Coordinates of C-alpha atoms in Angstrom, one line a residue:
M1 CA 9.5 9.6 44.2
T2 CA 11.8 11.4 41.8
I3 CA 11.5 11.1 38.0
F4 CA 14.7 9.1 38.0
D5 CA 13.3 6.7 40.6
R6 CA 10.1 6.4 38.6
I7 CA 12.0 5.6 35.4
T8 CA 14.2 3.1 37.2
T9 CA 11.2 1.4 38.7
L10 CA 9.7 1.1 35.3
L11 CA 12.9 0.1 33.5
G12 CA 12.0 -3.5 33.1
S13 CA 8.7 -2.8 31.4
T14 CA 10.2 -0.1 29.2
L15 CA 13.3 -2.0 28.0
S16 CA 11.9 -2.9 24.6
E17 CA 10.8 0.6 23.8
A18 CA 13.9 2.2 25.2
G19 CA 16.1 -0.3 23.3
F20 CA 14.6 0.9 20.0
A21 CA 14.8 4.5 21.0
C22 CA 18.5 4.0 22.1
A23 CA 19.2 2.1 18.8
E24 CA 18.0 5.2 16.9
Y25 CA 19.9 7.5 19.1
A26 CA 23.1 5.4 18.7
R27 CA 23.1 6.1 15.0
Q28 CA 23.9 9.8 15.9
P29 CA 27.6 10.7 16.0
S30 CA 27.7 10.9 19.8
G31 CA 26.4 7.4 20.2
C32 CA 24.0 6.2 22.9
K33 CA 25.4 7.8 26.0
R34 CA 23.7 7.6 29.4
T35 CA 22.1 11.0 29.0
G36 CA 20.7 10.0 25.7
L37 CA 19.3 6.8 27.1
M38 CA 17.7 8.7 29.9
A39 CA 16.2 11.1 27.5
A40 CA 14.8 8.3 25.4
L41 CA 13.4 6.6 28.5
I42 CA 11.7 9.8 29.7
A43 CA 10.2 10.4 26.2
V44 CA 8.9 6.8 26.2
T45 CA 7.6 7.0 29.7
F46 CA 5.6 10.2 29.2
S47 CA 4.5 9.8 25.6
G48 CA 4.1 6.0 25.5
P49 CA 1.5 3.6 27.0
L50 CA 3.1 3.2 30.4
W51 CA 0.6 5.5 32.2
A52 CA -2.3 3.9 30.3
Q53 CA -4.9 1.9 32.3
S54 CA -5.2 -1.8 31.7
T55 CA -7.8 -3.1 29.3
L56 CA -9.6 -6.5 29.6
V57 CA -11.3 -8.1 26.6
H58 CA -13.5 -10.8 28.1
N59 CA -16.3 -13.2 27.0
I60 CA -14.2 -14.4 24.1
N61 CA -13.2 -17.6 22.5
G62 CA -9.5 -17.0 22.3
Y63 CA -6.8 -18.9 20.5
T64 CA -3.1 -18.3 20.1
M65 CA -0.1 -20.4 19.1
N66 CA 2.7 -20.0 21.6
S67 CA 6.5 -19.9 21.0
Q68 CA 6.6 -23.7 21.3
R69 CA 4.1 -23.9 18.5
E70 CA 1.4 -25.2 20.8
R71 CA -2.2 -24.0 20.6
I72 CA -3.4 -22.1 23.7
E73 CA -7.1 -21.4 24.4
F74 CA -8.2 -18.5 26.7
V75 CA -11.4 -16.7 27.7
A76 CA -10.0 -13.2 28.3
I77 CA -6.9 -11.1 27.5
E78 CA -5.5 -8.2 29.5
F79 CA -3.2 -5.6 28.0
N80 CA -1.7 -2.4 29.2
G81 CA -0.8 0.2 26.6
D82 CA 0.6 -1.8 23.7
T83 CA 1.6 -4.9 25.5
V84 CA -0.2 -8.2 26.5
E85 CA -0.2 -8.6 30.3
R86 CA -2.0 -11.9 30.8
L87 CA -4.2 -14.5 29.2
Y88 CA -7.1 -15.9 31.3
Q89 CA -8.1 -19.5 30.8
A90 CA -11.3 -21.2 31.7
G91 CA -11.6 -21.3 35.5
D92 CA -9.3 -18.3 36.2
T93 CA -10.8 -15.4 38.2
L94 CA -11.1 -12.3 36.1
P95 CA -10.0 -9.0 37.7
A96 CA -12.7 -6.5 38.8
A97 CA -13.1 -3.1 37.1
D98 CA -11.2 -1.4 40.0
E99 CA -8.7 -4.2 40.7
G100 CA -6.1 -3.0 43.2
G101 CA -7.4 0.5 43.1
Q102 CA -6.5 0.9 39.4
S103 CA -9.3 1.5 36.9
M104 CA -9.6 -1.0 34.2
T105 CA -11.4 -0.8 30.8
R106 CA -13.5 -3.8 30.2
I107 CA -14.6 -4.8 26.7
D108 CA -17.2 -7.5 26.1
G109 CA -16.2 -9.7 23.2
E110 CA -19.7 -11.0 22.9
G111 CA -18.5 -14.6 22.5
K112 CA -16.5 -13.9 19.3
T113 CA -13.3 -15.6 18.5
L114 CA -10.1 -13.7 19.3
L115 CA -6.9 -14.5 17.3
P116 CA -3.5 -13.0 17.0
G117 CA -3.3 -10.2 14.4
L118 CA -2.6 -11.7 11.0
I119 CA 0.6 -10.9 9.2
D120 CA 0.9 -10.9 5.4
A121 CA 4.5 -11.7 4.6
H122 CA 4.4 -10.5 1.0
G123 CA 2.3 -7.6 -0.3
H124 CA 2.6 -4.4 -2.2
V125 CA 1.1 -1.7 -0.1
L126 CA 1.4 1.3 -2.5
S127 CA 0.1 -0.8 -5.5
Y128 CA -2.8 -2.0 -3.4
G129 CA -3.6 1.6 -2.3
L130 CA -3.4 2.8 -5.9
S131 CA -5.6 -0.2 -7.0
L132 CA -8.3 1.2 -4.7
L133 CA -8.2 4.3 -6.8
R134 CA -7.9 2.8 -10.3
V135 CA -9.6 0.5 -12.8
D136 CA -10.0 -3.0 -11.3
M137 CA -10.0 -5.7 -13.9
T138 CA -9.9 -8.5 -11.4
G139 CA -12.4 -11.3 -12.2
T140 CA -13.2 -10.2 -15.7
S141 CA -14.2 -13.1 -18.0
S142 CA -13.4 -11.5 -21.3
E143 CA -11.3 -8.8 -22.9
Q144 CA -14.5 -7.0 -23.7
E145 CA -15.7 -7.0 -20.1
A146 CA -12.3 -5.5 -19.1
V147 CA -12.7 -2.7 -21.8
E148 CA -16.2 -2.0 -20.5
R149 CA -14.8 -1.4 -17.0
V150 CA -12.3 1.1 -18.6
T151 CA -15.2 2.9 -20.4
Q152 CA -17.1 3.2 -17.1
F153 CA -14.1 4.4 -15.2
R154 CA -13.3 7.0 -17.8
A155 CA -16.8 8.3 -17.7
R156 CA -16.5 8.9 -14.0
N157 CA -13.0 10.4 -14.3
P158 CA -13.0 12.5 -17.6
D159 CA -10.1 14.8 -16.6
L160 CA -7.4 12.2 -16.0
N161 CA -4.3 12.5 -18.3
W162 CA -3.5 8.8 -17.9
I163 CA -6.0 5.9 -17.3
Q164 CA -4.4 3.1 -15.3
G165 CA -5.4 -0.1 -13.6
R166 CA -4.6 -3.7 -13.0
G167 CA -5.9 -7.2 -12.6
W168 CA -6.6 -8.7 -16.0
N169 CA -5.8 -12.4 -16.5
Q170 CA -6.2 -13.7 -20.0
V171 CA -6.1 -17.3 -18.7
L172 CA -9.6 -16.7 -17.2
W173 CA -11.0 -15.2 -20.4
D174 CA -12.9 -17.3 -22.9
S175 CA -10.3 -16.5 -25.6
N176 CA -7.3 -17.5 -23.4
E177 CA -5.4 -15.0 -25.5
F178 CA -3.5 -11.8 -24.7
P179 CA -5.5 -8.6 -25.2
N180 CA -4.9 -6.1 -28.0
A181 CA -4.4 -2.3 -28.1
A182 CA -7.2 -1.9 -30.7
S183 CA -9.9 -3.0 -28.2
L184 CA -8.7 -0.3 -25.7
D185 CA -8.9 2.3 -28.4
A186 CA -12.6 1.8 -28.5
A187 CA -12.7 3.2 -24.9
G188 CA -11.0 6.4 -26.0
S189 CA -8.0 6.7 -28.3
E190 CA -6.7 10.1 -27.3
V191 CA -5.7 9.3 -23.6
P192 CA -2.8 7.0 -22.9
M193 CA -3.8 3.8 -21.0
W194 CA -1.9 1.2 -19.1
F195 CA -3.2 -1.9 -17.3
S196 CA -1.0 -4.3 -15.4
R197 CA -1.7 -8.1 -15.6
V198 CA -2.8 -9.7 -12.4
D199 CA 0.8 -10.9 -11.6
G200 CA 2.4 -7.6 -12.4
H201 CA 4.7 -9.2 -14.9
A202 CA 2.9 -8.0 -18.1
G203 CA 1.0 -4.9 -19.1
W204 CA -1.6 -3.8 -21.7
A205 CA -1.3 -0.4 -23.4
N206 CA -3.4 1.4 -25.9
Q207 CA -2.1 2.9 -29.1
A208 CA -1.7 6.4 -27.6
A209 CA 0.6 5.0 -24.9
M210 CA 2.7 3.2 -27.4
E211 CA 3.0 6.3 -29.6
L212 CA 4.0 8.3 -26.5
A213 CA 6.7 5.8 -25.8
G214 CA 7.9 5.6 -29.4
V215 CA 7.2 1.9 -29.7
D216 CA 6.7 0.4 -33.1
A217 CA 7.6 -2.7 -35.1
S218 CA 11.3 -1.7 -35.1
T219 CA 11.5 -1.5 -31.3
P220 CA 13.7 -4.3 -30.0
D221 CA 12.8 -6.6 -27.1
P222 CA 14.9 -5.6 -24.1
E223 CA 17.0 -8.0 -22.1
G224 CA 14.7 -9.8 -19.7
G225 CA 11.6 -8.7 -21.5
M226 CA 9.4 -9.2 -24.5
I227 CA 6.9 -7.2 -26.7
I228 CA 4.1 -9.4 -27.9
R229 CA 3.7 -8.9 -31.7
D230 CA 1.3 -9.9 -34.4
A231 CA 2.2 -11.9 -37.5
E232 CA 3.7 -8.8 -39.2
G233 CA 5.9 -8.0 -36.2
R234 CA 3.8 -5.1 -35.0
P235 CA 3.4 -4.6 -31.2
T236 CA -0.1 -5.7 -30.1
G237 CA -0.1 -3.7 -26.9
V238 CA 1.1 -6.3 -24.4
F239 CA 4.5 -5.9 -22.8
V240 CA 6.2 -8.6 -20.6
D241 CA 8.6 -8.0 -17.7
T242 CA 11.3 -5.5 -18.5
A243 CA 9.6 -4.5 -21.8
M244 CA 7.0 -2.8 -19.6
D245 CA 9.5 -0.1 -18.9
Y246 CA 8.9 1.3 -22.4
I247 CA 5.4 2.4 -21.2
T248 CA 5.8 2.9 -17.5
E249 CA 8.7 5.3 -18.0
Q250 CA 6.2 7.7 -19.7
I251 CA 3.8 7.8 -16.7
P252 CA 4.3 10.8 -14.5
A253 CA 5.8 10.0 -11.2
L254 CA 3.7 10.0 -8.1
S255 CA 4.3 12.8 -5.6
I256 CA 5.2 12.0 -2.0
E257 CA 1.7 13.3 -1.0
D258 CA 0.1 11.0 -3.6
Q259 CA 2.0 8.1 -2.1
K260 CA 1.1 9.0 1.4
R261 CA -2.6 9.1 0.6
A262 CA -2.4 5.7 -1.2
L263 CA -0.4 4.1 1.6
L264 CA -2.9 5.3 4.3
S265 CA -5.8 4.1 2.2
A266 CA -4.2 0.7 1.8
M267 CA -3.2 0.3 5.5
H268 CA -6.7 1.1 6.7
S269 CA -8.2 -1.3 4.2
L270 CA -5.8 -4.1 5.3
A271 CA -6.6 -3.5 9.0
D272 CA -10.3 -3.9 8.1
L273 CA -9.5 -7.3 6.7
G274 CA -7.8 -8.4 10.0
M275 CA -4.3 -7.7 9.1
T276 CA -2.1 -6.1 11.7
S277 CA 1.3 -6.3 9.9
V278 CA 2.5 -6.5 6.3
H279 CA 5.9 -7.1 4.7
D280 CA 6.0 -4.6 1.8
A281 CA 7.9 -6.4 -0.9
G282 CA 10.0 -3.9 -2.7
I283 CA 9.7 -0.1 -2.1
S284 CA 11.5 2.8 -3.7
S285 CA 13.4 5.6 -2.0
T286 CA 10.4 7.9 -2.5
T287 CA 8.0 5.4 -0.9
L288 CA 10.4 5.0 2.0
Q289 CA 10.3 8.8 2.4
A290 CA 6.5 8.7 2.4
Y291 CA 6.4 6.0 5.1
Q292 CA 8.9 8.0 7.2
E293 CA 6.8 11.1 7.0
L294 CA 3.6 9.2 7.9
A295 CA 5.5 7.6 10.9
E296 CA 6.6 11.0 12.1
D297 CA 2.9 12.0 12.5
G298 CA 2.3 9.1 14.8
P299 CA 2.0 5.3 14.7
L300 CA 1.1 3.8 11.3
P301 CA -2.3 2.1 11.3
I302 CA -0.7 -1.3 10.9
R303 CA 2.9 -2.5 11.1
V304 CA 5.0 -2.4 8.0
Y305 CA 8.2 -4.4 7.5
A306 CA 9.7 -2.9 4.3
M307 CA 12.1 -4.3 1.7
I308 CA 14.1 -1.7 -0.3
S309 CA 14.0 -2.6 -4.0
A310 CA 17.4 -3.5 -5.5
N311 CA 16.1 -1.7 -8.6
D312 CA 16.0 1.6 -6.8
E313 CA 18.5 4.0 -8.2
D314 CA 19.8 4.8 -4.7
Y315 CA 19.9 1.2 -3.6
V316 CA 23.5 1.2 -2.5
E317 CA 23.1 4.6 -0.7
R318 CA 20.0 3.2 1.2
L319 CA 22.0 0.2 2.3
G320 CA 24.8 2.5 3.6
E321 CA 22.4 4.3 5.8
G322 CA 21.6 1.2 7.7
Y323 CA 18.4 -0.1 9.3
I324 CA 15.4 2.2 9.9
E325 CA 13.2 1.2 12.9
T326 CA 10.6 3.4 14.6
A327 CA 10.4 3.4 18.4
D328 CA 6.8 2.2 18.3
D329 CA 7.7 -0.8 16.0
T330 CA 5.2 0.2 13.3
F331 CA 7.8 0.7 10.6
V332 CA 11.0 -1.2 10.0
M333 CA 13.3 -1.3 6.9
R334 CA 16.2 -3.7 7.1
S335 CA 15.7 -6.0 4.1
V336 CA 16.2 -6.0 0.3
K337 CA 13.9 -7.2 -2.5
I338 CA 15.5 -8.6 -5.6
V339 CA 13.5 -10.0 -8.6
A340 CA 15.2 -13.0 -10.4
D341 CA 12.5 -14.0 -12.9
G342 CA 9.0 -13.4 -14.1
A343 CA 5.7 -15.2 -13.4
L344 CA 4.3 -18.5 -14.5
G345 CA 1.0 -17.2 -16.0
S346 CA 2.8 -15.0 -18.5
R347 CA 5.5 -17.7 -19.1
G348 CA 8.1 -15.5 -17.6
A349 CA 9.1 -17.8 -14.7
Y350 CA 12.6 -19.2 -15.5
L351 CA 12.5 -23.0 -15.9
N352 CA 15.5 -25.4 -16.3
E353 CA 13.6 -27.3 -19.0
E354 CA 11.3 -25.8 -21.6
Y355 CA 7.7 -25.0 -20.9
S356 CA 5.4 -27.9 -21.5
D357 CA 3.0 -25.8 -23.5
Q358 CA 5.6 -23.7 -25.4
P359 CA 8.5 -25.8 -26.7
G360 CA 11.9 -24.1 -26.8
H361 CA 10.8 -21.4 -24.3
H362 CA 12.4 -21.4 -20.8
G363 CA 11.0 -18.1 -19.4
L364 CA 13.1 -15.1 -18.4
L365 CA 15.9 -14.2 -16.1
L366 CA 15.4 -10.5 -15.4
M367 CA 19.1 -9.9 -15.0
S368 CA 22.4 -11.7 -15.7
P369 CA 23.5 -14.3 -13.1
D370 CA 26.6 -12.2 -12.4
R371 CA 24.4 -9.1 -11.7
L372 CA 22.2 -11.2 -9.4
T373 CA 25.2 -12.4 -7.4
Q374 CA 26.5 -8.8 -7.2
L375 CA 23.3 -7.4 -5.8
I376 CA 23.0 -10.3 -3.2
Q377 CA 26.6 -9.8 -2.1
V378 CA 26.3 -6.1 -1.7
G379 CA 23.2 -6.5 0.5
M380 CA 24.7 -9.2 2.6
E381 CA 27.9 -7.3 3.2
E382 CA 25.8 -4.5 4.6
D383 CA 24.1 -7.1 6.9
F384 CA 20.7 -6.7 5.3
Q385 CA 18.2 -9.6 4.9
I386 CA 18.0 -10.6 1.3
N387 CA 14.5 -11.5 -0.1
I388 CA 14.5 -12.7 -3.7
H389 CA 11.5 -13.3 -6.0
A390 CA 12.0 -16.7 -7.7
I391 CA 9.2 -18.7 -9.2
G392 CA 10.6 -21.1 -11.8
D393 CA 12.8 -24.0 -10.7
G394 CA 15.7 -22.6 -12.7
A395 CA 15.5 -19.3 -10.9
N396 CA 15.1 -21.0 -7.5
Q397 CA 18.2 -23.1 -8.2
I398 CA 20.3 -20.1 -9.2
V399 CA 19.2 -18.2 -6.1
M400 CA 19.9 -21.2 -3.8
D401 CA 23.3 -21.7 -5.3
N402 CA 24.1 -18.1 -4.6
Y403 CA 22.8 -18.4 -1.0
E404 CA 24.8 -21.6 -0.4
A405 CA 28.0 -19.8 -1.4
L406 CA 27.4 -16.2 -0.1
I407 CA 25.7 -16.9 3.2
E408 CA 28.8 -18.7 4.4
N409 CA 31.2 -16.2 2.9
T410 CA 29.4 -13.3 4.5
G411 CA 28.5 -15.0 7.8
T412 CA 24.9 -13.9 7.4
Q413 CA 22.8 -17.0 8.1
A414 CA 21.3 -15.3 11.1
Q415 CA 19.7 -12.8 8.7
R416 CA 17.0 -15.4 7.8
H417 CA 17.3 -14.7 4.0
R418 CA 14.2 -15.5 2.0
I419 CA 12.9 -16.7 -1.3
E420 CA 9.7 -14.9 -2.2
H421 CA 7.2 -17.2 -3.8
A422 CA 9.5 -20.3 -4.1
Q423 CA 6.8 -21.6 -6.4
I424 CA 8.4 -24.4 -8.5
L425 CA 11.2 -26.3 -6.8
R426 CA 13.5 -29.2 -7.5
F427 CA 13.3 -31.8 -4.7
E428 CA 17.0 -31.2 -3.8
D429 CA 16.2 -27.4 -3.4
I430 CA 13.3 -28.2 -1.1
L431 CA 15.8 -29.7 1.3
R432 CA 18.2 -26.8 1.1
F433 CA 15.7 -24.3 2.7
H434 CA 16.2 -25.9 6.1
E435 CA 19.8 -26.7 5.6
L436 CA 20.7 -23.1 4.7
G437 CA 18.2 -21.4 7.1
V438 CA 16.4 -19.8 4.1
I439 CA 12.7 -19.0 4.5
P440 CA 10.2 -19.8 1.8
S441 CA 7.9 -16.8 1.7
M442 CA 4.9 -18.3 -0.1
Q443 CA 1.3 -17.3 -1.0
A444 CA -1.3 -20.0 -0.6
T445 CA -3.8 -18.4 -3.0
H446 CA -1.3 -18.6 -5.8
A447 CA -1.8 -22.3 -5.9
T448 CA -5.6 -22.2 -6.0
S449 CA -5.5 -19.4 -8.7
D450 CA -2.8 -21.1 -10.8
K451 CA -4.3 -24.6 -10.7
N452 CA -6.1 -24.0 -14.0
M453 CA -2.9 -23.5 -15.9
A454 CA 0.1 -24.7 -13.8
V455 CA 0.1 -28.3 -15.1
D456 CA -0.2 -27.0 -18.7
R457 CA 2.9 -24.9 -18.1
I458 CA 5.2 -27.4 -16.3
G459 CA 3.7 -30.9 -16.8
E460 CA 2.9 -33.7 -14.4
V461 CA 6.4 -34.3 -13.1
R462 CA 7.5 -30.8 -12.2
I463 CA 4.2 -30.0 -10.6
Q464 CA 5.1 -32.4 -7.8
G465 CA 7.6 -29.8 -6.6
A466 CA 5.3 -26.8 -7.1
Y467 CA 3.4 -25.1 -4.3
A468 CA 4.9 -27.8 -2.2
W469 CA 4.0 -26.7 1.3
R470 CA 3.9 -30.1 3.0
K471 CA 7.2 -31.2 1.5
L472 CA 8.8 -28.0 2.7
L473 CA 7.3 -28.2 6.2
D474 CA 8.3 -31.9 6.5
A475 CA 11.8 -31.0 5.5
G476 CA 12.0 -28.5 8.4
A477 CA 11.3 -25.2 6.7
R478 CA 9.2 -22.4 8.2
I479 CA 6.8 -21.0 5.7
A480 CA 5.9 -17.3 5.9
N481 CA 2.5 -17.0 4.3
G482 CA 1.0 -14.0 2.5
S483 CA -1.1 -13.0 -0.5
D484 CA 1.0 -10.9 -2.9
F485 CA -1.8 -8.4 -2.9
P486 CA -2.9 -6.8 -5.2
V487 CA -1.9 -9.7 -7.4
E488 CA -4.3 -11.8 -5.3
P489 CA -7.0 -10.5 -3.0
A490 CA -5.6 -9.1 0.3
N491 CA -8.1 -10.9 2.6
P492 CA -5.9 -13.2 4.8
F493 CA -8.8 -15.6 5.4
F494 CA -8.6 -16.5 1.7
G495 CA -5.0 -17.6 2.3
L496 CA -5.9 -19.5 5.4
H497 CA -8.7 -21.3 3.6
A498 CA -6.4 -22.2 0.6
S499 CA -3.7 -23.4 3.0
V500 CA -6.0 -25.8 4.7
T501 CA -8.1 -27.0 1.8
R502 CA -6.1 -26.5 -1.4
Q503 CA -9.4 -25.3 -2.9
D504 CA -10.5 -22.1 -4.5
R505 CA -13.4 -20.1 -3.0
D506 CA -15.9 -22.2 -5.0
N507 CA -14.4 -25.1 -2.9
Q508 CA -13.0 -26.7 -6.1
P509 CA -11.7 -29.2 -6.8
P510 CA -13.4 -31.6 -4.4
G511 CA -10.9 -32.8 -1.8
G512 CA -8.4 -30.1 -2.9
W513 CA -5.8 -29.7 -5.6
Y514 CA -2.9 -32.0 -4.9
P515 CA -4.3 -32.4 -1.4
E516 CA -1.2 -34.1 0.0
E517 CA 0.4 -30.6 0.2
K518 CA -2.3 -29.2 2.6
M519 CA -1.4 -27.5 5.9
T520 CA -3.2 -28.2 9.2
R521 CA -5.2 -25.3 10.7
E522 CA -2.4 -24.8 13.3
E523 CA 0.3 -24.7 10.6
A524 CA -1.7 -22.3 8.5
L525 CA -2.2 -20.0 11.5
L526 CA 1.5 -20.2 12.4
S527 CA 2.4 -19.3 8.8
F528 CA 0.3 -16.1 9.0
T529 CA 1.4 -15.2 12.6
L530 CA 4.6 -16.5 14.3
D531 CA 6.4 -17.8 11.2
A532 CA 5.7 -14.6 9.3
A533 CA 6.9 -12.6 12.3
Y534 CA 10.0 -14.8 12.4
A535 CA 10.7 -14.0 8.7
A536 CA 10.9 -10.3 9.7
H537 CA 13.0 -10.8 12.9
Q538 CA 10.0 -9.8 14.9
D539 CA 9.0 -13.1 16.6
D540 CA 10.2 -11.7 19.9
I541 CA 7.4 -9.1 19.9
L542 CA 4.8 -10.3 17.3
G543 CA 3.1 -13.5 16.2
T544 CA 1.6 -14.8 19.4
L545 CA -0.4 -13.4 22.3
E546 CA 2.0 -14.3 25.0
P547 CA 2.6 -11.8 27.9
G548 CA 5.2 -9.2 27.0
K549 CA 4.4 -9.2 23.3
K550 CA 2.5 -6.6 21.4
A551 CA -1.3 -6.4 21.8
D552 CA -2.0 -7.0 18.1
F553 CA -5.2 -9.1 17.8
I554 CA -8.5 -9.4 16.0
L555 CA -12.1 -10.4 16.9
V556 CA -13.6 -12.8 14.3
D557 CA -17.2 -13.6 13.8
E558 CA -16.8 -17.4 13.7
D559 CA -14.5 -20.0 15.4
Y560 CA -11.5 -20.6 13.2
F561 CA -10.9 -24.0 14.6
A562 CA -14.5 -25.2 14.6
V563 CA -16.1 -24.0 11.3
E564 CA -16.0 -26.4 8.3
P565 CA -12.8 -26.0 6.3
E566 CA -14.7 -24.9 3.3
M567 CA -16.1 -22.0 5.3
L568 CA -12.7 -20.5 6.4
W569 CA -12.6 -18.0 3.6
Q570 CA -15.9 -16.5 4.8
L571 CA -14.6 -15.6 8.2
D572 CA -14.8 -11.8 8.9
A573 CA -12.5 -9.8 11.2
E574 CA -15.0 -7.5 12.9
K575 CA -12.4 -5.5 15.0
T576 CA -8.7 -5.1 14.8
W577 CA -6.3 -3.8 17.5
V578 CA -2.7 -2.9 16.8
G579 CA -0.5 -2.2 19.8
G580 CA -3.6 -2.0 22.0
R581 CA -5.1 0.6 19.6
L582 CA -8.5 -0.2 18.1
I583 CA -7.9 0.5 14.4
T584 CA -11.1 -0.7 12.9
P585 CA -13.9 -0.1 13.1
T586 CA -12.8 3.5 13.8
P587 CA -13.5 4.3 17.5

């Protein structure tokens, strides 16, 4: 058999890989000619998984939702290379180790539960990777405890020119007050310090950092931002939204190699948690370069669907270059991230009516409405998916108004445009998601983390349209679930638990917080698998374990559909496969 005959015979099974290779080739001036296609097919045939032997994972308690949103149970899964070949249900005869003369690798699942790989539809991979290498203030109960962590970190890292970190949340502190630069100075006054709030919409600086930035009582609040001040008008050390730029612009930029190390650290950590894919919500051109260099060295550990940030100085140039898709489907960049407002905890979310706990204050729009419209239109005209951060009902209304006008004008409904967070909604805007084909990309653990302050911020009436998963689902929307890591913990089982119970990990409050908004276990799993894949235009290859789709799956220690709901957050992904490759634990 000639090589041409061999390729022709295998054409059907290589169509997906060859299509991506051809799509990349077609961006070259000569286009995708027959010789180019054959070269792509040959490369895929000899370097890809086509010659790999089949693998059977058996003795499992398998579940997947299918494309019809039905739950399927199975006892074994067979895959060849990176693709699912067959699911075996109870009563089916399993193939022998040498079926048909072909050797087969057999893996005993030891009775564990096998699920499709979980997809986080909104995370920040670089920030998460860096958080693994910086001061973690998550869970601190006081300003002093946060400062103690800084002191301990500085003792371990005496040579750093900047001390950085994240995760503080004054709402959880006994004082319920923003922190102060003076307390940080006790941990060392000569080294500049900067710590992002848990939501990333405020930051805490010491005096050395403010002096380096030239910030004093005369420094004005920028558009879309605020400097927290004392009674005499002096900066206290806390900067909200765009005001953070005063400090962050002084921090030396990360090198490409720094970013690559942080990205790899993050991806391996996410795989260890049971995640096989993540939507990276807003990357810069330099982070895009870091991803591309990592992808050139081989498949990424997990799949990344990236959104180029509209704040990137080369935003328009990146759009003009078109989509980026690797042939192995581990990296895709075909979407845009725009940020419309701030966060609820820092009172930066933009509300139509004033904050219930701060009269006269409506929050912050991070850009003018005209600028927002311009950024959306530019992205749509380049046929990119638009994903907009909007938390307050005012910001969500403005974004929806733009979508209603611009989707029709640009003919881009098929792009599945998204609102990231979609946290506080008017009832009429809840209906518009399905009507306009817009996806609410939401994070279940935001509800259970915000429950201690959300009603204070927006009152008993507006809370009925907040974190409104059931209302959205009943109105026909498809929710793409995630975590917003490192704002929230990256563990996807925390999100599945919150989706099903509306409780925190102490299983409070009893019965759940506004329990009428709960998801079923099937709906929650769909939101972390098929519907998250749909939100990335990847539902044809990801999100279910149907034959022909990617062999992305996890082995879990307990039965997701059988354990008590309150125990869901304690499930542990013991093994993770991406494209048929065992990623964790490291083989």
